[in-house]
PDB file of C-alpha atoms and ligand atoms in Angstrom:
ATOM      1  CA  UNK A 149      99.736  70.563  85.502  1.00 40.00           C
ATOM      2  CA  UNK A 150     102.817  72.735  85.466  1.00 41.00           C
ATOM      3  CA  UNK A 151     103.939  73.378  89.013  1.00 42.00           C
ATOM      4  CA  UNK A 152     105.880  76.545  88.352  1.00 42.00           C
ATOM      5  CA  UNK A 153     105.128  78.232  91.618  1.00 45.00           C
ATOM      6  CA  UNK A 154     104.518  75.333  93.966  1.00 46.00           C
ATOM      7  CA  UNK A 155     107.592  74.667  96.062  1.00 44.00           C
ATOM      8  CA  UNK A 156     106.943  71.224  97.409  1.00 40.00           C
ATOM      9  CA  UNK A 157     104.905  68.568  95.682  1.00 38.00           C
ATOM     10  CA  UNK A 158     104.484  66.716  98.991  1.00 35.00           C
ATOM     11  CA  UNK A 159     102.394  69.529 100.369  1.00 36.00           C
ATOM     12  CA  UNK A 160      99.734  68.896  97.811  1.00 39.00           C
ATOM     13  CA  UNK A 161      96.802  67.720  99.848  1.00 37.00           C
ATOM     14  CA  UNK A 162      94.387  66.941  97.071  1.00 37.00           C
ATOM     15  CA  UNK A 163      94.722  65.953  93.462  1.00 35.00           C
ATOM     16  CA  UNK A 164      91.601  65.041  91.611  1.00 36.00           C
ATOM     17  CA  UNK A 165      91.253  63.312  88.305  1.00 31.00           C
ATOM     18  CA  UNK A 166      87.546  62.833  88.567  1.00 33.00           C
ATOM     19  CA  UNK A 167      86.003  60.910  85.711  1.00 30.00           C
ATOM     20  CA  UNK A 168      83.863  62.877  83.310  1.00 31.00           C
ATOM     21  CA  UNK A 169      80.205  62.426  84.055  1.00 31.00           C
ATOM     22  CA  UNK A 170      80.543  62.542  87.826  1.00 34.00           C
ATOM     23  CA  UNK A 171      77.732  64.598  89.286  1.00 34.00           C
ATOM     24  CA  UNK A 172      78.802  68.102  90.249  1.00 39.00           C
ATOM     25  CA  UNK A 173      78.622  68.504  93.983  1.00 41.00           C
ATOM     26  CA  UNK A 174      79.495  71.462  96.141  1.00 42.00           C
ATOM     27  CA  UNK A 175      81.650  70.337  99.007  1.00 46.00           C
ATOM     28  CA  UNK A 176      83.168  72.533 101.678  1.00 43.00           C
ATOM     29  CA  UNK A 177      86.563  72.164 100.043  1.00 50.00           C
ATOM     30  CA  UNK A 178      85.743  72.966  96.458  1.00 47.00           C
ATOM     31  CA  UNK A 179      82.992  73.506  93.984  1.00 50.00           C
ATOM     32  CA  UNK A 180      85.210  72.204  91.227  1.00 47.00           C
ATOM     33  CA  UNK A 181      85.466  68.494  91.917  1.00 48.00           C
ATOM     34  CA  UNK A 182      84.595  67.635  88.356  1.00 48.00           C
ATOM     35  CA  UNK A 183      87.498  69.576  86.912  1.00 54.00           C
ATOM     36  CA  UNK A 184      90.292  67.527  85.451  1.00 62.00           C
ATOM     37  CA  UNK A 185      93.269  69.351  86.782  1.00 88.00           C
ATOM     38  CA  UNK A 186      93.598  71.333  89.938  1.00 95.00           C
ATOM     39  CA  UNK A 187      95.433  71.036  93.193  1.00 96.00           C
ATOM     40  CA  UNK A 188      94.553  72.224  96.649  1.00 97.00           C
ATOM     41  CA  UNK A 189      97.674  73.119  98.566  1.00 97.00           C
ATOM     42  CA  UNK A 190      98.627  74.794 101.817  1.00 98.00           C
ATOM     43  CA  UNK A 191      99.105  78.537 101.493  1.00 98.00           C
ATOM     44  CA  UNK A 192     102.543  78.164 103.075  1.00 97.00           C
ATOM     45  CA  UNK A 193     103.719  75.813 100.336  1.00 97.00           C
ATOM     46  CA  UNK A 194     103.313  78.440  97.639  1.00 98.00           C
ATOM     47  CA  UNK A 195     106.056  80.565  96.200  1.00 97.00           C
ATOM     48  CA  UNK A 196     106.410  83.901  98.011  1.00 98.00           C
ATOM     49  CA  UNK A 197     105.302  85.814  94.918  1.00 98.00           C
ATOM     50  CA  UNK A 198     102.028  83.925  94.810  1.00 98.00           C
ATOM     51  CA  UNK A 199     101.538  84.380  98.549  1.00 98.00           C
ATOM     52  CA  UNK A 200     101.995  88.132  98.072  1.00 98.00           C
ATOM     53  CA  UNK A 201      99.572  88.122  95.152  1.00 98.00           C
ATOM     54  CA  UNK A 202      96.944  86.388  97.284  1.00 98.00           C
ATOM     55  CA  UNK A 203      97.521  88.891 100.094  1.00 98.00           C
ATOM     56  CA  UNK A 204      96.994  91.765  97.651  1.00 98.00           C
ATOM     57  CA  UNK A 205      93.687  90.187  96.667  1.00 98.00           C
ATOM     58  CA  UNK A 206      92.677  89.887 100.332  1.00 98.00           C
ATOM     59  CA  UNK A 207      93.579  93.538 100.915  1.00 98.00           C
ATOM     60  CA  UNK A 208      91.695  95.014  97.963  1.00 98.00           C
ATOM     61  CA  UNK A 209      88.643  92.861  98.624  1.00 98.00           C
ATOM     62  CA  UNK A 210      87.870  95.288 101.481  1.00 98.00           C
ATOM     63  CA  UNK A 211      87.340  97.997  98.848  1.00 98.00           C
ATOM     64  CA  UNK A 212      84.640  96.006  97.024  1.00 98.00           C
ATOM     65  CA  UNK A 213      81.560  98.059  96.173  1.00 98.00           C
ATOM     66  CA  UNK A 214      78.871  95.420  96.386  1.00 98.00           C
ATOM     67  CA  UNK A 215      75.754  96.778  98.136  1.00 98.00           C
ATOM     68  CA  UNK A 216      73.483  94.586  95.975  1.00 98.00           C
ATOM     69  CA  UNK A 217      75.045  91.168  96.355  1.00 98.00           C
ATOM     70  CA  UNK A 218      77.023  91.832  99.514  1.00 98.00           C
ATOM     71  CA  UNK A 219      79.566  89.421  98.053  1.00 98.00           C
ATOM     72  CA  UNK A 220      82.979  91.022  98.019  1.00 98.00           C
ATOM     73  CA  UNK A 221      85.732  89.692  95.808  1.00 98.00           C
ATOM     74  CA  UNK A 222      89.385  90.670  95.485  1.00 98.00           C
ATOM     75  CA  UNK A 223      91.668  89.766  92.606  1.00 99.00           C
ATOM     76  CA  UNK A 224      95.314  90.428  91.866  1.00 99.00           C
ATOM     77  CA  UNK A 225      97.283  89.782  88.708  1.00 98.00           C
ATOM     78  CA  UNK A 226     101.005  89.457  88.116  1.00 98.00           C
ATOM     79  CA  UNK A 227     102.482  90.954  84.962  1.00 98.00           C
ATOM     80  CA  UNK A 228     104.854  88.799  82.941  1.00 98.00           C
ATOM     81  CA  UNK A 229     107.121  91.624  81.913  1.00 97.00           C
ATOM     82  CA  UNK A 230     108.301  92.844  85.297  1.00 97.00           C
ATOM     83  CA  UNK A 231     106.263  90.954  87.892  1.00 98.00           C
ATOM     84  CA  UNK A 232     104.170  93.956  88.896  1.00 98.00           C
ATOM     85  CA  UNK A 233     100.990  93.334  90.822  1.00 98.00           C
ATOM     86  CA  UNK A 234      97.634  94.900  89.948  1.00 99.00           C
ATOM     87  CA  UNK A 235      94.694  94.388  92.258  1.00 99.00           C
ATOM     88  CA  UNK A 236      90.983  94.946  91.699  1.00 99.00           C
ATOM     89  CA  UNK A 237      87.675  94.510  93.497  1.00 99.00           C
ATOM     90  CA  UNK A 238      84.133  94.033  92.260  1.00 98.00           C
ATOM     91  CA  UNK A 239      82.158  97.197  91.522  1.00 98.00           C
ATOM     92  CA  UNK A 240      78.395  96.772  91.328  1.00 98.00           C
ATOM     93  CA  UNK A 241      75.684  98.979  89.873  1.00 98.00           C
ATOM     94  CA  UNK A 242      72.045  99.514  90.809  1.00 98.00           C
ATOM     95  CA  UNK A 243      71.035  98.362  87.339  1.00 98.00           C
ATOM     96  CA  UNK A 244      73.165  95.222  87.895  1.00 96.00           C
ATOM     97  CA  UNK A 245      74.218  94.628  84.273  1.00 96.00           C
ATOM     98  CA  UNK A 246      77.162  97.050  84.274  1.00 97.00           C
ATOM     99  CA  UNK A 247      78.613  95.405  87.384  1.00 98.00           C
ATOM    100  CA  UNK A 248      82.316  94.713  87.149  1.00 98.00           C
ATOM    101  CA  UNK A 249      84.031  91.660  88.579  1.00 98.00           C
ATOM    102  CA  UNK A 250      87.211  91.960  90.624  1.00 99.00           C
ATOM    103  CA  UNK A 251      89.247  90.150  87.958  1.00 99.00           C
ATOM    104  CA  UNK A 252      88.279  92.568  85.205  1.00 98.00           C
ATOM    105  CA  UNK A 253      88.928  95.575  87.481  1.00 98.00           C
ATOM    106  CA  UNK A 254      92.474  94.313  87.998  1.00 99.00           C
ATOM    107  CA  UNK A 255      92.933  93.640  84.282  1.00 98.00           C
ATOM    108  CA  UNK A 256      91.690  97.138  83.404  1.00 98.00           C
ATOM    109  CA  UNK A 257      94.227  98.759  85.731  1.00 98.00           C
ATOM    110  CA  UNK A 258      97.099  96.729  84.319  1.00 98.00           C
ATOM    111  CA  UNK A 259      96.153  97.285  80.676  1.00 98.00           C
ATOM    112  CA  UNK A 260      95.824 101.030  81.283  1.00 98.00           C
ATOM    113  CA  UNK A 261      99.412 100.937  82.565  1.00 98.00           C
ATOM    114  CA  UNK A 262     100.567  99.173  79.414  1.00 98.00           C
ATOM    115  CA  UNK A 263     100.641  95.519  80.522  1.00 98.00           C
ATOM    116  CA  UNK A 264      98.970  92.890  78.360  1.00 98.00           C
ATOM    117  CA  UNK A 265     100.633  89.630  79.437  1.00 98.00           C
ATOM    118  CA  UNK A 266      99.781  88.106  82.792  1.00 98.00           C
ATOM    119  CA  UNK A 267     101.527  85.232  84.536  1.00 98.00           C
ATOM    120  CA  UNK A 268      99.197  84.588  87.471  1.00 98.00           C
ATOM    121  CA  UNK A 269      95.851  85.639  88.864  1.00 98.00           C
ATOM    122  CA  UNK A 270      94.795  85.326  92.527  1.00 98.00           C
ATOM    123  CA  UNK A 271      91.121  85.507  93.488  1.00 98.00           C
ATOM    124  CA  UNK A 272      89.764  85.704  97.025  1.00 98.00           C
ATOM    125  CA  UNK A 273      86.144  85.581  98.165  1.00 98.00           C
ATOM    126  CA  UNK A 274      84.435  84.573 101.336  1.00 96.00           C
ATOM    127  CA  UNK A 275      82.425  81.412 100.903  1.00 93.00           C
ATOM    128  CA  UNK A 276      83.046  77.815 101.819  1.00 91.00           C
ATOM    129  CA  UNK A 277      83.651  76.833  98.203  1.00 93.00           C
ATOM    130  CA  UNK A 278      86.509  78.297  96.211  1.00 97.00           C
ATOM    131  CA  UNK A 279      85.272  81.146  94.019  1.00 97.00           C
ATOM    132  CA  UNK A 280      86.287  80.646  90.403  1.00 97.00           C
ATOM    133  CA  UNK A 281      86.136  83.430  87.797  1.00 98.00           C
ATOM    134  CA  UNK A 282      82.895  83.806  85.855  1.00 98.00           C
ATOM    135  CA  UNK A 283      82.728  83.079  82.127  1.00 97.00           C
ATOM    136  CA  UNK A 284      83.154  86.708  81.113  1.00 98.00           C
ATOM    137  CA  UNK A 285      86.298  87.025  83.225  1.00 98.00           C
ATOM    138  CA  UNK A 286      87.701  83.753  81.873  1.00 98.00           C
ATOM    139  CA  UNK A 287      87.295  85.076  78.347  1.00 97.00           C
ATOM    140  CA  UNK A 288      88.780  88.441  79.344  1.00 98.00           C
ATOM    141  CA  UNK A 289      91.811  86.790  80.934  1.00 98.00           C
ATOM    142  CA  UNK A 290      92.213  84.608  77.854  1.00 97.00           C
ATOM    143  CA  UNK A 291      93.013  87.740  75.905  1.00 96.00           C
ATOM    144  CA  UNK A 292      96.060  88.414  78.059  1.00 98.00           C
ATOM    145  CA  UNK A 293      97.821  85.078  78.495  1.00 98.00           C
ATOM    146  CA  UNK A 294     101.540  84.970  79.187  1.00 98.00           C
ATOM    147  CA  UNK A 295     104.032  83.916  76.517  1.00 98.00           C
ATOM    148  CA  UNK A 296     103.398  80.222  77.242  1.00 97.00           C
ATOM    149  CA  UNK A 297      99.761  80.764  76.246  1.00 96.00           C
ATOM    150  CA  UNK A 298      98.316  80.269  79.710  1.00 98.00           C
ATOM    151  CA  UNK A 299      97.717  81.966  83.071  1.00 98.00           C
ATOM    152  CA  UNK A 300      98.111  80.338  86.472  1.00 98.00           C
ATOM    153  CA  UNK A 301      95.023  80.747  88.644  1.00 98.00           C
ATOM    154  CA  UNK A 302      95.029  80.689  92.461  1.00 98.00           C
ATOM    155  CA  UNK A 303      91.756  80.693  94.379  1.00 98.00           C
ATOM    156  CA  UNK A 304      91.481  81.197  98.111  1.00 98.00           C
ATOM    157  CA  UNK A 305      89.418  82.491 100.977  1.00 96.00           C
ATOM    158  CA  UNK A 306      90.292  85.292 103.410  1.00 94.00           C
ATOM    159  CA  UNK A 307      91.440  82.735 105.976  1.00 94.00           C
ATOM    160  CA  UNK A 308      94.050  81.772 103.386  1.00 94.00           C
ATOM    161  CA  UNK A 309      94.498  78.292 104.748  1.00 95.00           C
ATOM    162  CA  UNK A 310      94.355  76.374 101.510  1.00 97.00           C
ATOM    163  CA  UNK A 311      94.608  77.499  97.899  1.00 98.00           C
ATOM    164  CA  UNK A 312      93.174  75.908  94.777  1.00 98.00           C
ATOM    165  CA  UNK A 313      95.747  76.036  91.990  1.00 98.00           C
ATOM    166  CA  UNK A 314      94.782  75.625  88.382  1.00 98.00           C
ATOM    167  CA  UNK A 315      95.321  77.363  85.081  1.00 97.00           C
ATOM    168  CA  UNK A 316      93.167  79.215  82.608  1.00 98.00           C
ATOM    169  CA  UNK A 317      93.374  76.489  79.974  1.00 96.00           C
ATOM    170  CA  UNK A 318      91.651  74.200  82.468  1.00 96.00           C
ATOM    171  CA  UNK A 319      88.890  76.719  83.157  1.00 97.00           C
ATOM    172  CA  UNK A 320      88.356  77.683  79.530  1.00 97.00           C
ATOM    173  CA  UNK A 321      89.164  74.713  77.316  1.00 95.00           C
ATOM    174  CA  UNK A 322      88.725  74.998  73.562  1.00 92.00           C
ATOM    175  CA  UNK A 323      88.538  78.744  73.844  1.00 92.00           C
ATOM    176  CA  UNK A 324      87.623  81.018  70.974  1.00 89.00           C
ATOM    177  CA  UNK A 325      90.485  81.775  68.620  1.00 79.00           C
ATOM    178  CA  UNK A 326      90.188  84.999  66.724  1.00 77.00           C
ATOM    179  CA  UNK A 327      89.668  84.250  63.040  1.00 73.00           C
ATOM    180  CA  UNK A 328      92.374  84.899  60.493  1.00 76.00           C
ATOM    181  CA  UNK A 329      91.488  85.846  56.947  1.00 75.00           C
ATOM    182  CA  UNK A 330      93.234  82.858  55.358  1.00 78.00           C
ATOM    183  CA  UNK A 331      91.613  80.309  57.672  1.00 78.00           C
ATOM    184  CA  UNK A 332      88.032  81.333  56.985  1.00 78.00           C
ATOM    185  CA  UNK A 333      86.294  78.798  54.699  1.00 78.00           C
ATOM    186  CA  UNK A 334      84.073  80.565  52.222  1.00 74.00           C
TER     187      UNK A 334
HETATM  188  O1  DUR B  90      84.936  85.507  90.351  1.00 92.09           O
HETATM  189  C1  DUR B  90      84.073  86.356  90.665  1.00 92.09           C
HETATM  190  C2  DUR B  90      82.738  86.023  90.932  1.00 92.09           C
HETATM  191  C3  DUR B  90      81.867  87.035  91.280  1.00 92.09           C
HETATM  192  N1  DUR B  90      82.297  88.320  91.359  1.00 92.09           N
HETATM  193  C4  DUR B  90      81.383  89.374  91.783  1.00 92.09           C
HETATM  194  C5  DUR B  90      80.401  89.856  90.766  1.00 92.09           C
HETATM  195  C6  DUR B  90      79.306  90.416  91.653  1.00 92.09           C
HETATM  196  O2  DUR B  90      79.614  91.739  92.034  1.00 92.09           O
HETATM  197  C7  DUR B  90      79.343  89.540  92.895  1.00 92.09           C
HETATM  198  C8  DUR B  90      78.247  88.518  92.943  1.00 92.09           C
HETATM  199  O3  DUR B  90      78.252  87.723  91.823  1.00 92.09           O
HETATM  200  O4  DUR B  90      80.602  88.905  92.863  1.00 92.09           O
HETATM  201  C9  DUR B  90      83.599  88.660  91.096  1.00 92.09           C
HETATM  202  O5  DUR B  90      84.001  89.824  91.200  1.00 92.09           O
HETATM  203  N2  DUR B  90      84.438  87.667  90.724  1.00 92.09           N
HETATM  204 ZN1   ZN B  91      83.700  87.771  86.337  1.00 92.09          ZN
END
C-alpha cells in the first residue's frame, strides 16, 4: 500500500495480510480483518494534513441529523487541485430511503464548488469497530478518484487514538468501468 501520508513506517501497529477465506469477525480494533491491505496507525504518526482532515470530520459529525439511527458520522475530503477540505455529516429522513451518508454530503459540497478529484477521505463514527463507507458511498467516491486513480481512506473514532488507513481500490476492487462504445461486444 502506498504510504503517501504516513510519516513513519515504524509507527504502524498492525498490518494484516489475512488469508482469503478467514471467517469475518468483529474485533474491538477493526471490523475489516479479512481485508488484504490496511494499516492501523497512531493518529500522531499521520501527516498533518490528514490529521486536520480527521479533525474536520470529528467537528462536523456533531451536525449529523440522525434522529432515526442515532448514529452520527462525519466525513471530510481533500481536493487534489488545491488541498481544500470539504466536510459532511449524515442527514436522515423519516422515510429512511432518502437518507444521505456523511461521505456523500461532503462529496456534494465539493462537487458543487467545482471539485471532482479527491486525494483523501476521512470518516469518523463512534463505535468500537472502524466505520467503513457503505457500498453506495464507495461507488460515489469511485467517480471522483485523484489522478493516480485512487483515493486514500482514513477511518477513526472520536477519541482519535488510532486510524485505519486504506484506499478505495481496496474497498471497491474490480469496480464498474463505464462502457465505451468501441468496447461493447455486439
Ligand atoms: O460510512 C457510513 C456509514 C453509515 N452512515 C450513516 C447512514 C445512516 O444515517 C447511519 C446509520 O447507518 O449512518 C454514514 O453516514 N456513513
Ligand atoms: Zn454511505
